[in-house]
Amino acid sequence: MNTLLLEAHHGVLHITLNRPECRNAMSLEMVNELRTVLAGLDSQIRALVITGVGGHFCAGADVKDMLHAGDQLQALNRAFGTLLQQVEALPQVVIVVLQGAVLGGGFGLACVSDIAIADHQAQFGLPETRLGLLPAQIATFVVKRIGLTQARRLALTAARFDGVQAERLGVVHFVETDPQALAQRLDEVLGEVLKCAPGANGRTKALLLASVDEPLENVLDRGAQWFAEAFRGEEGIEGTQAFVQKRQPEWCK
């Protein structure tokens, strides 16, 4: 990988965006490398942690990359949307740790995470319209994250806001004031995630996402089917037996 640093241990894959010279701006190469990593995940990986090097998460799309895209510009832009769809649909829990620039595509990536932890001074925003451009691929995901009213305000003013405001808007779940506190919060969140059965987490996530777009009747019917399957499955049997026997289930060990 030329644009990513990867480290896996204890069922967690740490993905670090690694283009410090441009605040980890998203090039087509980075998009393709991320998609390759995600496509190769297996059931041994229960959570992903996405961060950036150099004190920044991601400053958005690489403008230089776009300037050289020529006739492929539309395909390049759509490729990032496909990446966001892929991240959102993962059965693994996706956690982002946000510092420095969280702009444009970086903001979009934060919006498809399951759990977001931010530094209080991180800078969020959708700067596209100030460049005469559109937040074409991230707009839908921003609306799903914070609602249409706030998304319209942020997109049509290109306003910048910090981690504290991001928490108020519902972009992030936790805000910390220093790197040590960020690391401690990440450890706490991962500890909680890894106490949950991975298969149950994956299907719960799919059910939650379906509830946004699908008819209620369909979601409830599928929920009942999946609940019955889970109860009779390996995780359900192990989890209920562990509860009765007052011990930790196998996936916690």
Coordinates of C-alpha atoms in Angstrom, one line a residue:
M1 CA 0.0 0.0 0.0
N2 CA 1.3 3.4 -1.0
T3 CA -1.3 5.6 0.8
L4 CA -2.2 3.5 3.8
L5 CA -0.6 2.0 6.9
L6 CA -2.2 -1.2 8.1
E7 CA -1.9 -2.9 11.4
A8 CA -4.1 -5.8 12.7
H9 CA -4.3 -7.3 16.2
H10 CA -6.9 -8.8 18.5
G11 CA -9.5 -8.7 15.8
V12 CA -9.1 -5.0 15.0
L13 CA -7.7 -3.6 11.8
H14 CA -6.1 -0.1 12.2
I15 CA -6.1 1.8 8.9
T16 CA -4.1 5.0 8.8
L17 CA -4.5 7.4 5.9
N18 CA -0.9 8.1 4.9
R19 CA -0.4 11.2 2.7
P20 CA 0.9 13.7 5.2
E21 CA 2.2 16.1 2.5
C22 CA -1.4 17.0 1.6
R23 CA -3.2 16.4 4.9
N24 CA -4.2 12.9 3.7
A25 CA -6.3 14.3 0.8
M26 CA -8.1 11.5 -0.9
S27 CA -6.5 10.5 -4.3
L28 CA -7.9 7.9 -6.6
E29 CA -5.0 5.6 -5.5
M30 CA -6.1 6.0 -1.9
V31 CA -9.7 5.2 -2.8
N32 CA -8.7 2.1 -4.7
E33 CA -6.4 0.9 -1.9
L34 CA -9.1 1.4 0.7
R35 CA -11.6 -0.5 -1.5
T36 CA -9.1 -3.3 -1.9
V37 CA -8.5 -3.6 1.8
L38 CA -12.2 -3.6 2.6
A39 CA -12.9 -6.2 -0.1
G40 CA -10.3 -8.5 1.5
L41 CA -11.7 -8.4 5.1
D42 CA -12.6 -11.7 6.7
S43 CA -14.6 -12.7 9.8
Q44 CA -11.5 -12.5 11.9
I45 CA -11.7 -8.7 11.7
R46 CA -14.4 -7.5 14.0
A47 CA -13.7 -3.7 14.0
L48 CA -11.9 -1.2 11.8
V49 CA -10.3 2.0 13.2
I50 CA -9.5 4.7 10.6
T51 CA -7.2 7.5 11.5
G52 CA -4.8 9.8 9.6
V53 CA -1.1 10.6 10.0
G54 CA 0.4 14.0 10.7
G55 CA -2.3 15.3 13.0
H56 CA -5.0 15.3 10.3
F57 CA -7.7 12.9 9.3
C58 CA -8.5 13.8 5.7
A59 CA -8.7 17.2 3.9
G60 CA -11.0 16.0 1.3
A61 CA -10.4 15.1 -2.4
D62 CA -7.0 15.7 -3.9
V63 CA -7.6 18.7 -6.2
K64 CA -4.4 17.9 -8.2
D65 CA -5.7 14.4 -8.8
M66 CA -8.9 15.9 -10.2
L67 CA -7.1 18.4 -12.4
H68 CA -5.3 15.5 -14.1
A69 CA -8.4 13.2 -14.4
G70 CA -9.5 14.5 -17.8
D71 CA -12.4 12.5 -19.2
Q72 CA -12.2 10.2 -16.1
L73 CA -13.3 12.9 -13.6
Q74 CA -16.9 11.7 -13.3
A75 CA -15.7 8.1 -12.8
L76 CA -13.2 9.3 -10.2
N77 CA -15.8 11.2 -8.3
R78 CA -18.3 8.2 -8.4
A79 CA -15.5 5.9 -7.2
F80 CA -15.4 7.8 -3.9
G81 CA -19.2 7.4 -3.5
T82 CA -18.8 3.7 -4.0
L83 CA -16.2 3.6 -1.3
L84 CA -18.5 5.3 1.1
Q85 CA -21.3 2.8 0.3
Q86 CA -18.8 0.0 0.9
V87 CA -17.7 1.4 4.3
E88 CA -21.3 2.0 5.4
A89 CA -22.3 -1.6 4.5
L90 CA -19.5 -3.4 6.2
P91 CA -20.6 -5.9 8.9
Q92 CA -17.6 -4.9 11.0
V93 CA -17.9 -1.9 13.4
V94 CA -16.2 1.1 11.8
I95 CA -14.6 3.6 14.2
V96 CA -13.0 6.9 13.1
V97 CA -10.6 9.0 15.2
L98 CA -10.8 12.6 13.9
Q99 CA -8.0 15.2 14.3
G100 CA -7.1 18.3 12.3
A101 CA -8.7 18.5 8.9
V102 CA -12.0 16.6 8.5
L103 CA -13.1 18.2 5.3
G104 CA -15.1 17.3 2.2
G105 CA -14.5 13.6 1.5
G106 CA -13.0 13.2 5.0
F107 CA -16.2 14.6 6.5
G108 CA -18.1 12.1 4.3
L109 CA -16.0 9.2 5.6
A110 CA -16.7 10.3 9.1
C111 CA -20.4 10.3 8.3
V112 CA -20.5 6.6 7.3
S113 CA -18.7 5.5 10.5
D114 CA -20.5 3.7 13.2
I115 CA -18.6 5.5 16.0
A116 CA -16.8 8.7 15.7
I117 CA -14.3 10.1 18.2
A118 CA -12.9 13.6 17.7
D119 CA -10.4 16.1 19.0
H120 CA -12.2 19.2 20.2
Q121 CA -10.1 21.3 17.9
A122 CA -10.6 19.2 14.7
Q123 CA -11.9 21.3 11.8
F124 CA -15.0 20.0 10.0
G125 CA -16.6 21.3 6.9
L126 CA -17.9 21.0 3.4
P127 CA -15.7 23.4 1.4
E128 CA -16.8 22.4 -2.1
T129 CA -19.1 25.3 -2.9
R130 CA -16.3 27.8 -2.2
L131 CA -14.3 26.1 -4.9
G132 CA -17.3 26.2 -7.3
L133 CA -17.8 22.5 -6.8
L134 CA -20.5 20.2 -5.3
P135 CA -20.3 17.8 -2.4
A136 CA -21.7 15.3 -4.9
Q137 CA -20.9 12.0 -3.3
I138 CA -21.0 12.9 0.4
A139 CA -24.2 14.9 0.4
T140 CA -26.5 11.9 0.9
F141 CA -24.4 10.5 3.7
V142 CA -24.2 13.9 5.5
V143 CA -28.0 14.2 5.3
K144 CA -28.5 10.7 6.8
R145 CA -26.1 11.6 9.6
I146 CA -27.3 15.0 10.7
G147 CA -30.6 15.7 8.8
L148 CA -31.5 17.8 5.8
T149 CA -31.8 21.1 7.7
Q150 CA -28.3 21.2 9.1
A151 CA -26.8 19.6 6.0
R152 CA -28.3 22.4 3.8
R153 CA -26.8 25.1 6.1
L154 CA -23.4 23.5 6.2
A155 CA -23.2 22.8 2.5
L156 CA -24.5 26.1 1.3
T157 CA -22.3 28.2 3.5
A158 CA -19.2 26.0 3.5
A159 CA -19.0 26.8 7.2
R160 CA -16.2 25.4 9.3
F161 CA -16.9 24.0 12.8
D162 CA -14.9 22.3 15.5
G163 CA -15.2 19.0 17.3
V164 CA -17.5 20.4 20.0
Q165 CA -20.0 21.6 17.4
A166 CA -19.7 18.3 15.6
E167 CA -20.8 16.5 18.7
R168 CA -23.8 18.9 19.0
L169 CA -24.8 18.2 15.4
G170 CA -24.5 14.5 15.8
V171 CA -21.5 14.0 13.5
V172 CA -19.4 12.6 16.3
H173 CA -20.2 10.7 19.5
F174 CA -17.2 11.6 21.7
V175 CA -15.0 14.7 22.0
E176 CA -11.7 14.7 23.8
T177 CA -9.2 17.4 24.6
D178 CA -5.8 15.7 24.1
P179 CA -4.2 12.7 22.3
Q180 CA -4.0 10.6 25.5
A181 CA -7.8 11.1 26.1
L182 CA -8.5 10.2 22.5
A183 CA -6.5 7.0 22.9
Q184 CA -8.2 6.1 26.1
R185 CA -11.6 6.7 24.6
L186 CA -10.7 4.5 21.6
D187 CA -9.6 1.7 24.0
E188 CA -12.9 2.0 25.9
V189 CA -15.0 1.9 22.8
L190 CA -13.1 -1.1 21.3
G191 CA -13.5 -2.9 24.7
E192 CA -17.3 -2.5 24.5
V193 CA -17.4 -3.5 20.8
L194 CA -15.5 -6.7 21.4
K195 CA -17.9 -7.8 24.1
C196 CA -20.6 -8.0 21.4
A197 CA -21.0 -11.1 19.2
P198 CA -19.5 -10.2 15.7
G199 CA -22.3 -11.9 13.7
A200 CA -25.0 -10.3 15.8
N201 CA -23.3 -6.9 15.4
G202 CA -23.2 -7.3 11.6
R203 CA -26.8 -8.2 11.3
T204 CA -27.9 -5.5 13.7
K205 CA -26.0 -2.9 11.7
A206 CA -27.7 -4.1 8.5
L207 CA -31.1 -3.9 10.1
L208 CA -30.5 -0.4 11.4
L209 CA -29.4 0.8 8.0
A210 CA -32.4 -0.9 6.3
S211 CA -34.7 1.0 8.7
V212 CA -33.8 4.3 7.1
D213 CA -34.9 3.4 3.6
E214 CA -37.1 0.3 3.6
P215 CA -40.8 -0.1 4.5
L216 CA -41.4 -0.7 8.2
E217 CA -43.2 -4.0 7.5
N218 CA -40.2 -5.4 5.6
V219 CA -37.7 -4.4 8.3
L220 CA -39.8 -5.9 11.1
D221 CA -40.4 -9.2 9.1
R222 CA -36.7 -9.5 8.4
G223 CA -35.9 -8.6 12.0
A224 CA -38.1 -11.5 13.3
Q225 CA -36.4 -13.9 10.8
W226 CA -32.9 -12.9 11.8
F227 CA -33.7 -12.9 15.5
A228 CA -35.0 -16.5 15.3
E229 CA -31.9 -17.5 13.3
A230 CA -29.6 -15.8 15.8
F231 CA -31.3 -17.5 18.7
R232 CA -30.8 -20.9 17.2
G233 CA -27.3 -20.1 15.8
E234 CA -23.9 -20.6 17.4
E235 CA -23.6 -17.1 18.8
G236 CA -27.1 -17.2 20.3
I237 CA -26.6 -20.6 21.9
E238 CA -23.2 -19.6 23.3
G239 CA -24.5 -16.2 24.5
T240 CA -27.6 -17.5 26.3
Q241 CA -25.6 -20.3 27.9
A242 CA -23.0 -17.9 29.1
F243 CA -25.7 -15.7 30.6
V244 CA -27.3 -18.6 32.4
Q245 CA -23.9 -19.9 33.6
K246 CA -22.7 -16.5 34.6
R247 CA -19.6 -16.5 32.5
Q248 CA -18.1 -14.5 29.6
P249 CA -19.1 -15.8 26.1
E250 CA -16.3 -17.2 23.9
W251 CA -16.0 -14.1 21.7
C252 CA -14.9 -12.0 24.7
K253 CA -11.9 -14.2 25.4

